[in-house]
Short mmCIF file of C-alpha atoms and ligand atoms in Angstrom, two decimals:
data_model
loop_
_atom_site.label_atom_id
_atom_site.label_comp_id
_atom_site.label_asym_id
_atom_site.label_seq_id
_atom_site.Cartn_x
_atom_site.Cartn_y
_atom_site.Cartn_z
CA UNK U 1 140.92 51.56 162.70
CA UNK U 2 144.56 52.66 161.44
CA UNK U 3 145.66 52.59 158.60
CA UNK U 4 142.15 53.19 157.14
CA UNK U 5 141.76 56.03 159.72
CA UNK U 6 144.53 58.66 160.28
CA UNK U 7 142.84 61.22 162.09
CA UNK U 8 145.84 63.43 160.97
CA UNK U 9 144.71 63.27 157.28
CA UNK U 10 142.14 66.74 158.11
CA UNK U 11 145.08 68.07 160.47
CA UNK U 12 147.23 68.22 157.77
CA UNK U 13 146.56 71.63 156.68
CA UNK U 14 145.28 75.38 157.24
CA UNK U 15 142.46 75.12 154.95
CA UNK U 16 141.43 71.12 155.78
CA UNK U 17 141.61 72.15 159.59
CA UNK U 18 139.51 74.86 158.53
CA UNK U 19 136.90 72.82 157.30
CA UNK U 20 136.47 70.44 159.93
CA UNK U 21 136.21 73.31 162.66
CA UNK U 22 133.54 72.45 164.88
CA UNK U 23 133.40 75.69 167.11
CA UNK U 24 133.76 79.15 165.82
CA UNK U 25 134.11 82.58 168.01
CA UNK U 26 132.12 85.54 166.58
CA UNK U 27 131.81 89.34 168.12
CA UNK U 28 128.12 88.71 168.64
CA UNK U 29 129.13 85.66 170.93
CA UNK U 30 130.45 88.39 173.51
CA UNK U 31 128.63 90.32 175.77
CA UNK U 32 130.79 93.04 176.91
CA UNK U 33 130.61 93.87 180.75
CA UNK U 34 131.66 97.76 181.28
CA UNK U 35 132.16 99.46 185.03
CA UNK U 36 131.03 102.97 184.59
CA UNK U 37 131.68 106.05 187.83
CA UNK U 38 130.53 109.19 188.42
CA UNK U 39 132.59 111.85 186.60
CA UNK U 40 133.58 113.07 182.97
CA UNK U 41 136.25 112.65 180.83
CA UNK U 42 137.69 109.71 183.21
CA UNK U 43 139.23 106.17 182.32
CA UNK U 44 140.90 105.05 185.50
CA UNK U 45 142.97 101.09 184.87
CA UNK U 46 141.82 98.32 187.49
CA UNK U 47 144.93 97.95 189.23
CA UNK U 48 144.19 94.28 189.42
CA UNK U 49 142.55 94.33 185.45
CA UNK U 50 145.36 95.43 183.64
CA UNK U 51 144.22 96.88 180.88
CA UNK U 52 140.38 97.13 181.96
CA UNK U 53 139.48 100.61 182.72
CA UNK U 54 136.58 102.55 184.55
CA UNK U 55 134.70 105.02 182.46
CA UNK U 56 132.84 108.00 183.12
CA UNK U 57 129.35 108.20 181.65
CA UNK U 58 130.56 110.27 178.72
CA UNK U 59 133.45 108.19 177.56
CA UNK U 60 131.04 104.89 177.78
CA UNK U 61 128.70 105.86 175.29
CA UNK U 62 132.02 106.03 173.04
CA UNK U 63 133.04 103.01 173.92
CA UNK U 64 129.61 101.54 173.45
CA UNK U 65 129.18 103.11 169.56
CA UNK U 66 133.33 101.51 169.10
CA UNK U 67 131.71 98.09 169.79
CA UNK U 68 128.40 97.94 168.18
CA UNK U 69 130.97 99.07 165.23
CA UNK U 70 133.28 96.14 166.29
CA UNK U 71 130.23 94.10 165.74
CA UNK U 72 129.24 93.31 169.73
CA UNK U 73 125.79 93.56 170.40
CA UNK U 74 125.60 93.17 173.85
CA UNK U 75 126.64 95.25 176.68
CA UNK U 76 126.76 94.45 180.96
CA UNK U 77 126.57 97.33 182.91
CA UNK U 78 127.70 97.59 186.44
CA UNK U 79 127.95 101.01 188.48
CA UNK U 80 130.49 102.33 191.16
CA UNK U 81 128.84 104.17 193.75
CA UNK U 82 130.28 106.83 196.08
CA UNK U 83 130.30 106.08 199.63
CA UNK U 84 127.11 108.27 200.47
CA UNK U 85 125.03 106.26 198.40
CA UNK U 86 125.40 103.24 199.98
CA UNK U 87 123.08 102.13 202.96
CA UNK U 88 121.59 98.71 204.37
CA UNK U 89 118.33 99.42 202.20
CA UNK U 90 119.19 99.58 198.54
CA UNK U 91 116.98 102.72 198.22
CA UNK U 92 119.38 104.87 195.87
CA UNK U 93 119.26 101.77 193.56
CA UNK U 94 115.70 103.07 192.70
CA UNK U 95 117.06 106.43 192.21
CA UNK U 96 115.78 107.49 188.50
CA UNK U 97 118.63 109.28 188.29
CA UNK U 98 120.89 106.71 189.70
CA UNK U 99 124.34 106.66 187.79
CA UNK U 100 122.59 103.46 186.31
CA UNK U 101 119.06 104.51 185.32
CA UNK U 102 121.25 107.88 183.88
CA UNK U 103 123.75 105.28 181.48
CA UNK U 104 120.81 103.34 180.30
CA UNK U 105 119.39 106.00 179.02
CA UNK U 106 122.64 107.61 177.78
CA UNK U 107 123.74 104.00 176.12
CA UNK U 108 120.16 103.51 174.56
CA UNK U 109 119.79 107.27 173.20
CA UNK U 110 123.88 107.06 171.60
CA UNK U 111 123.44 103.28 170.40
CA UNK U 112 119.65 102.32 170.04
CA UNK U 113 120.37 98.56 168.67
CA UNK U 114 122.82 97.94 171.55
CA UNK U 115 121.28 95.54 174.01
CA UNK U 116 121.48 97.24 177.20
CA UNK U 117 121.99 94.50 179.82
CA UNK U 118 122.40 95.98 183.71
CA UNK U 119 123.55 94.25 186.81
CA UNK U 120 120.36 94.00 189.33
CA UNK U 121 122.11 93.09 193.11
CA UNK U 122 122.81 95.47 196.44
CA UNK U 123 126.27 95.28 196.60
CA UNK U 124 127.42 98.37 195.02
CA UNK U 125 124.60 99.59 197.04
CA UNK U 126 125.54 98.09 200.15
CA UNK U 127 127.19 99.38 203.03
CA UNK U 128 128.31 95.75 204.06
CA UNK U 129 129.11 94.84 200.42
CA UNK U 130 126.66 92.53 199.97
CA UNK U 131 124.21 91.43 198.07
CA UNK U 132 120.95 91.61 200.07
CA UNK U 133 119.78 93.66 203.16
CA UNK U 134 121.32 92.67 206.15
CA UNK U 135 120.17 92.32 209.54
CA UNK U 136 122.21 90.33 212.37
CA UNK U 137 124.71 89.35 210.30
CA UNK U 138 122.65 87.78 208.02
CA UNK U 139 121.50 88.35 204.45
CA UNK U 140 117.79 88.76 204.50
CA UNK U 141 115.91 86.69 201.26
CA UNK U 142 113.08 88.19 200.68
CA UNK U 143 113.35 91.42 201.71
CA UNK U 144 116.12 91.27 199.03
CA UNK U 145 113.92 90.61 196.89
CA UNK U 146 111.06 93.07 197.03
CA UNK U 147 113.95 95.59 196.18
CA UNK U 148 115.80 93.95 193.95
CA UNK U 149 112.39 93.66 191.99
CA UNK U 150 111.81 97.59 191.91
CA UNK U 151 115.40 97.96 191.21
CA UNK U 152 114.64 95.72 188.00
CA UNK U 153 111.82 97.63 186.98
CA UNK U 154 113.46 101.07 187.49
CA UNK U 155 116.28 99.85 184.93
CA UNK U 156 113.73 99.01 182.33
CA UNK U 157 111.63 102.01 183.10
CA UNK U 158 115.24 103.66 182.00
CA UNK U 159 115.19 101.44 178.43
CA UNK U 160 117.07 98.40 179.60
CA UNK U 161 116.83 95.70 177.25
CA UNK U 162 117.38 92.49 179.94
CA UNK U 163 117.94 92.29 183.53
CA UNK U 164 120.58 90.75 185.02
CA UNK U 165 119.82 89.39 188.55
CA UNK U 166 123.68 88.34 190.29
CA UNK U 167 122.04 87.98 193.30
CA UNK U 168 121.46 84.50 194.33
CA UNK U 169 118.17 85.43 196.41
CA UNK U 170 115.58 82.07 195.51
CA UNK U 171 112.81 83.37 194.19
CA UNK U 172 114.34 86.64 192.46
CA UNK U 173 113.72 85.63 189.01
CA UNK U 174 109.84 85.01 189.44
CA UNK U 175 109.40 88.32 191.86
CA UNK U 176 111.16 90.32 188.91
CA UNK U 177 108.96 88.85 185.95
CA UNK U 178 105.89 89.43 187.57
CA UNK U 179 106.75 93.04 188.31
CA UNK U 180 108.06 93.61 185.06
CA UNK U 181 104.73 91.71 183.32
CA UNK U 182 102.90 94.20 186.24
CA UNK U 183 104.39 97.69 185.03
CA UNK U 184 103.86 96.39 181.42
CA UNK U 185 107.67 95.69 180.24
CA UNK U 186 106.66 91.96 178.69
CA UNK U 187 109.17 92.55 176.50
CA UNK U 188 112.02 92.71 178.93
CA UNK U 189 114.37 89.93 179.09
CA UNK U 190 115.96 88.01 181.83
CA UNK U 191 119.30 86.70 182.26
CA UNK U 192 119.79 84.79 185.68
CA UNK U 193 122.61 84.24 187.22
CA UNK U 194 121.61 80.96 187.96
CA UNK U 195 124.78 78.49 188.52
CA UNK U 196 127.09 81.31 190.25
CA UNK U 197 129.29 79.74 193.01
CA UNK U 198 130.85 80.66 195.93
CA UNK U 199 134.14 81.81 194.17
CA UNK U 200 137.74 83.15 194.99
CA UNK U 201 137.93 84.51 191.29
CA UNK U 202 136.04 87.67 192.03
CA UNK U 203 138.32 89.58 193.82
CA UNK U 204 139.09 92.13 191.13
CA UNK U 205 135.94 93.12 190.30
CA UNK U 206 135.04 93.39 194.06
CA UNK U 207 138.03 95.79 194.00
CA UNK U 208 136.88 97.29 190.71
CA UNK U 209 133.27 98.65 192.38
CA UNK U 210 134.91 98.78 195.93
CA UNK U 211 132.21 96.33 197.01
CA UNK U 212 134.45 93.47 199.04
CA UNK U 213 131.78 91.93 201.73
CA UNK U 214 132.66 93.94 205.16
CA UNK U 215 131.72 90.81 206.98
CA UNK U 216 131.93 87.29 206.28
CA UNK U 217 131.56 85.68 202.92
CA UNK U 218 128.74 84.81 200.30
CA UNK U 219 128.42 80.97 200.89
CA UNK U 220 124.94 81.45 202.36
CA UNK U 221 123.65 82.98 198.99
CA UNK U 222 126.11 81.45 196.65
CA UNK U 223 126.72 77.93 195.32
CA UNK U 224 128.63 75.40 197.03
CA UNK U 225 132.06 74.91 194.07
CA UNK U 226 131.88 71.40 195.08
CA UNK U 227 128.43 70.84 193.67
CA UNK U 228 127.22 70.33 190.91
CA UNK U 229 123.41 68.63 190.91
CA UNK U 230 122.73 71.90 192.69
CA UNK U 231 123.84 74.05 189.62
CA UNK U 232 121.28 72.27 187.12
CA UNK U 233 118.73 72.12 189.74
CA UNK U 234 118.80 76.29 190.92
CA UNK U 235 118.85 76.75 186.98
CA UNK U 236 115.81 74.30 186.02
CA UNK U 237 113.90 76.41 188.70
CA UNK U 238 115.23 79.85 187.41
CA UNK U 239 113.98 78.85 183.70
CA UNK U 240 110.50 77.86 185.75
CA UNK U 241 110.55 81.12 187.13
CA UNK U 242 110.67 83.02 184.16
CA UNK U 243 114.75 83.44 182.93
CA UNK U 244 115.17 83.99 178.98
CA UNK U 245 119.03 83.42 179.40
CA UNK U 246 120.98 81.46 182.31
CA UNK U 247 124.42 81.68 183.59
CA UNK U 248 127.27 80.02 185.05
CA UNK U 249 129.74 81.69 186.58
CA UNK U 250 133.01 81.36 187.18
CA UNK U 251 134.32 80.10 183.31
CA UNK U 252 137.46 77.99 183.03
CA UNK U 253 137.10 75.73 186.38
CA UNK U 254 133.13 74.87 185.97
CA UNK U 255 133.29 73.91 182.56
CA UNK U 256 131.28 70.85 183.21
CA UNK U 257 128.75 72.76 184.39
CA UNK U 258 128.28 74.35 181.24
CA UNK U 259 128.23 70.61 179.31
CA UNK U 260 125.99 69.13 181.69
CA UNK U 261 123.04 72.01 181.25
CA UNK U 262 123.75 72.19 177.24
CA UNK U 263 123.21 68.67 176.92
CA UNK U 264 119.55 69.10 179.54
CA UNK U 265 118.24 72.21 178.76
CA UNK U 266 117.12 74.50 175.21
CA UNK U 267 117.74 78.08 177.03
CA UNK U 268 120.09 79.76 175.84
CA UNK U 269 123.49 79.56 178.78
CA UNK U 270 125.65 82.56 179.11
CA UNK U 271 129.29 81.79 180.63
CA UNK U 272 131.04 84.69 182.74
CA UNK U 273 134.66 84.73 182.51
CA UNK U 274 134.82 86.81 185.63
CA UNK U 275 137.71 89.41 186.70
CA UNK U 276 140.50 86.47 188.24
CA UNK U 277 140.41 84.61 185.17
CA UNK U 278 141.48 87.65 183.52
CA UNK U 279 143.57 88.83 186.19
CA UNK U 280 145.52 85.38 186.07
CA UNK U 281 146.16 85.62 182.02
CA UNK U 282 147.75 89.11 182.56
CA UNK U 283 149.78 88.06 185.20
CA UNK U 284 151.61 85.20 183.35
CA UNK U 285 151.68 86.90 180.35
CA UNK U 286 153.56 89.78 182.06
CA UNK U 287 155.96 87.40 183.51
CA UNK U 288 156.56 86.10 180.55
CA UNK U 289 155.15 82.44 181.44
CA UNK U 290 152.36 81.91 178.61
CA UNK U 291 151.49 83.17 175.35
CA UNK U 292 148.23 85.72 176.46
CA UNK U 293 146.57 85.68 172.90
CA UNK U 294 147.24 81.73 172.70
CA UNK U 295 145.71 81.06 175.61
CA UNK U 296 142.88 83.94 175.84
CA UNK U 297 141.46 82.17 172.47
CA UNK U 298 142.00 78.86 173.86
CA UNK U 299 139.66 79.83 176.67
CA UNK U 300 136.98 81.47 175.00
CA UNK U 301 136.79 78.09 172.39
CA UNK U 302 136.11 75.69 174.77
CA UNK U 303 133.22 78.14 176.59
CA UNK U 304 131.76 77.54 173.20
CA UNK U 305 133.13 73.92 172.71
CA UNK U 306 131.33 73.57 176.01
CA UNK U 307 128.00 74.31 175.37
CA UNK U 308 127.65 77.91 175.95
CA UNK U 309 126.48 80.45 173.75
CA UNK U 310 127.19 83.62 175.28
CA UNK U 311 130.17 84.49 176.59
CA UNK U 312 131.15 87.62 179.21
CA UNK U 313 134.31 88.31 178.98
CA UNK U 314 136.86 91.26 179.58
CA UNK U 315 138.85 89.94 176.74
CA UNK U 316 136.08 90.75 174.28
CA UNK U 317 137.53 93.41 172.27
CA UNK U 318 141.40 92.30 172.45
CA UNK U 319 139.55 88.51 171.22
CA UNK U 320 137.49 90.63 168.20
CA UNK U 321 140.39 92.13 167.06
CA UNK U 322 142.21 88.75 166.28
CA UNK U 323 139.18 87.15 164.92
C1 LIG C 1 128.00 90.83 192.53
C2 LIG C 1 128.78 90.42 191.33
C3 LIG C 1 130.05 89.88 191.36
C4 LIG C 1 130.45 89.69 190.05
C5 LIG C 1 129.42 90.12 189.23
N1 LIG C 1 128.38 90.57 190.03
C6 LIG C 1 130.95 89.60 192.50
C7 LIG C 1 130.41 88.95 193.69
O1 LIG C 1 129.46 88.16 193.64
O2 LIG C 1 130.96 89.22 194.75
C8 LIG C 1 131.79 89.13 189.66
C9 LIG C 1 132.29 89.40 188.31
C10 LIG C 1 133.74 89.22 188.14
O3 LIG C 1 134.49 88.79 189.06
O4 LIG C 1 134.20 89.53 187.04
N2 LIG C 1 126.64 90.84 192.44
#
């Protein structure tokens, strides 16, 4: 009760401010999501990522040694694939020599203590740009499945530390641990996209690995954004199933999300700042309207004020380098 509390009193300066911090960002609080195409000697800019750039196998294992150096120990890798790859089967996701299977290896052999963490879902693969086989229109489950399974295994036949299923199939998490535990990788991880919703925020990225849905939307696979006993349910049954990490996905706008499962669960919760969130920052701060660095740090505090203790972000390295 004022005047025996003035909550300004550890305001007052740097240092006291300092002391009383309650949340602090560190590189190895970022894992680091990286596009990587067919190709050498090629950074091409995201139109719609300013400042977020494709690379060609070559360049990304320099990239990956720059931030195990910056102190990130955590990569996410997604591929682009060309046009002839894609079908309405997924196979040439099982390709050993896939673009993906060929960085893991790269990555692992360049930067051996870099956790290797690769996207596992059909829509780079996917003719109709999404995330599961299709047949009459709709997204089959567990057909999706049995693939998306092999697809795991092939990435940590190539050295991939964790899996990443973005999916949204039910039952993907279990079907992937037991084939892992089959083929012997026990020591390959899981991180499960397990609250990802429904979202307008991903357009970028779906421009970034040319993988917009040809049809329709994802609302059949995908979460509901007005729910929310949904999210912690799907993720209770993911860390049943087998997940070593969980996710929720968008950042900024599901915020609660990330409270409500830090306060229920012990597993460790991964936030994804995806590609619109980024795309929105760049936009203002090109215009002029807001302070990017301000309110890029602002962002990535509360994801850890929030509850999370992972964070994928394209601001990673721009966020390092102010730390
Ligand atoms: C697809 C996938 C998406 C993202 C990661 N994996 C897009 C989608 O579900 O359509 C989005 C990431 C971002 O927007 O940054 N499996």
């Amino acid at each position: 009760m004022y005047p025996l509390n003035r909550n300004r009193r550890l305001r007052s300066t740097p240092s006291m401010r300092e002391l009383v911090q309650e949340t602090r960002l560190s590189a190895s609080d970022f894992l680091v999501p990286l596009f990587i195409v067919e190709g050498t000697n090629t950074a091409s800019e995201i139109p719609s990522m300013p400042g977020y750039f494709r690379y060609s196998l070559d360049l990304v294992t320099t990239e990956v040694a720059k931030l195990y150096d910056m102190g990130v120990r955590g990569v996410l890798l997604f591929v682009k694939v060309s046009d002839q790859e894609k079908d309405n089967t997924g196979i040439a996701a099982l390709n050993p020599d896939g673009l993906m299977q060929r960085s893991i290896r790269a990555i692992k052999k360049a930067v051996p203590n870099m956790v290797v963490c690769t996207d596992v879902a059909l829509d780079p693969y996917s003719v109709y740009g999404h995330d599961g086989i299709v047949e009459n229109k709709e997204v089959l489950n567990d057909a999706t499945v049995e693939i998306l399974s092999k697809m795991a295994v092939s990435h940590a036949e190539s050295g991939a530390d964790i899996v990443a299923p973005s999916d949204m199939m039910d039952g993907r998490v279990l079907a992937i641990r037991k084939q892992l535990e089959t083929a012997g990788f026990v020591h390959t991880g899981i991180m499960s996209y397990s609250a990802k919703y429904a979202s307008g925020f991903y357009g970028p990225f779906r421009d970034a690995l040319d993988s917009n849905p040809g049809f329709g939307d994802k609302k059949t696979y995908q979460m509901d954004i007005a729910n929310r006993k949904e999210a912690i349910n799907e993720t209770l049954q993911d860390i049943e199933e087998g997940a070593d990490i969980v996710m929720v996905k968008p950042g900024i706008a599901y915020l609660d999300i990330v409270r409500d499962l830090a306060n229920k669960i012990h597993t460790p919760i991964a936030v994804y700042q995806v590609s619109g969130e980024y795309a929105m920052l760049k936009a203002a701060a090109e215009k002029g309207w807001l302070d990017h660095d301000t309110v890029m740090m602002e962002q990535l505090i509360a994801f850890k004020r929030a509850g999370a203790s992972l964070i994928v972000s394209y601001h990673a390295t721009t966020a390092i380098a102010l730390l």
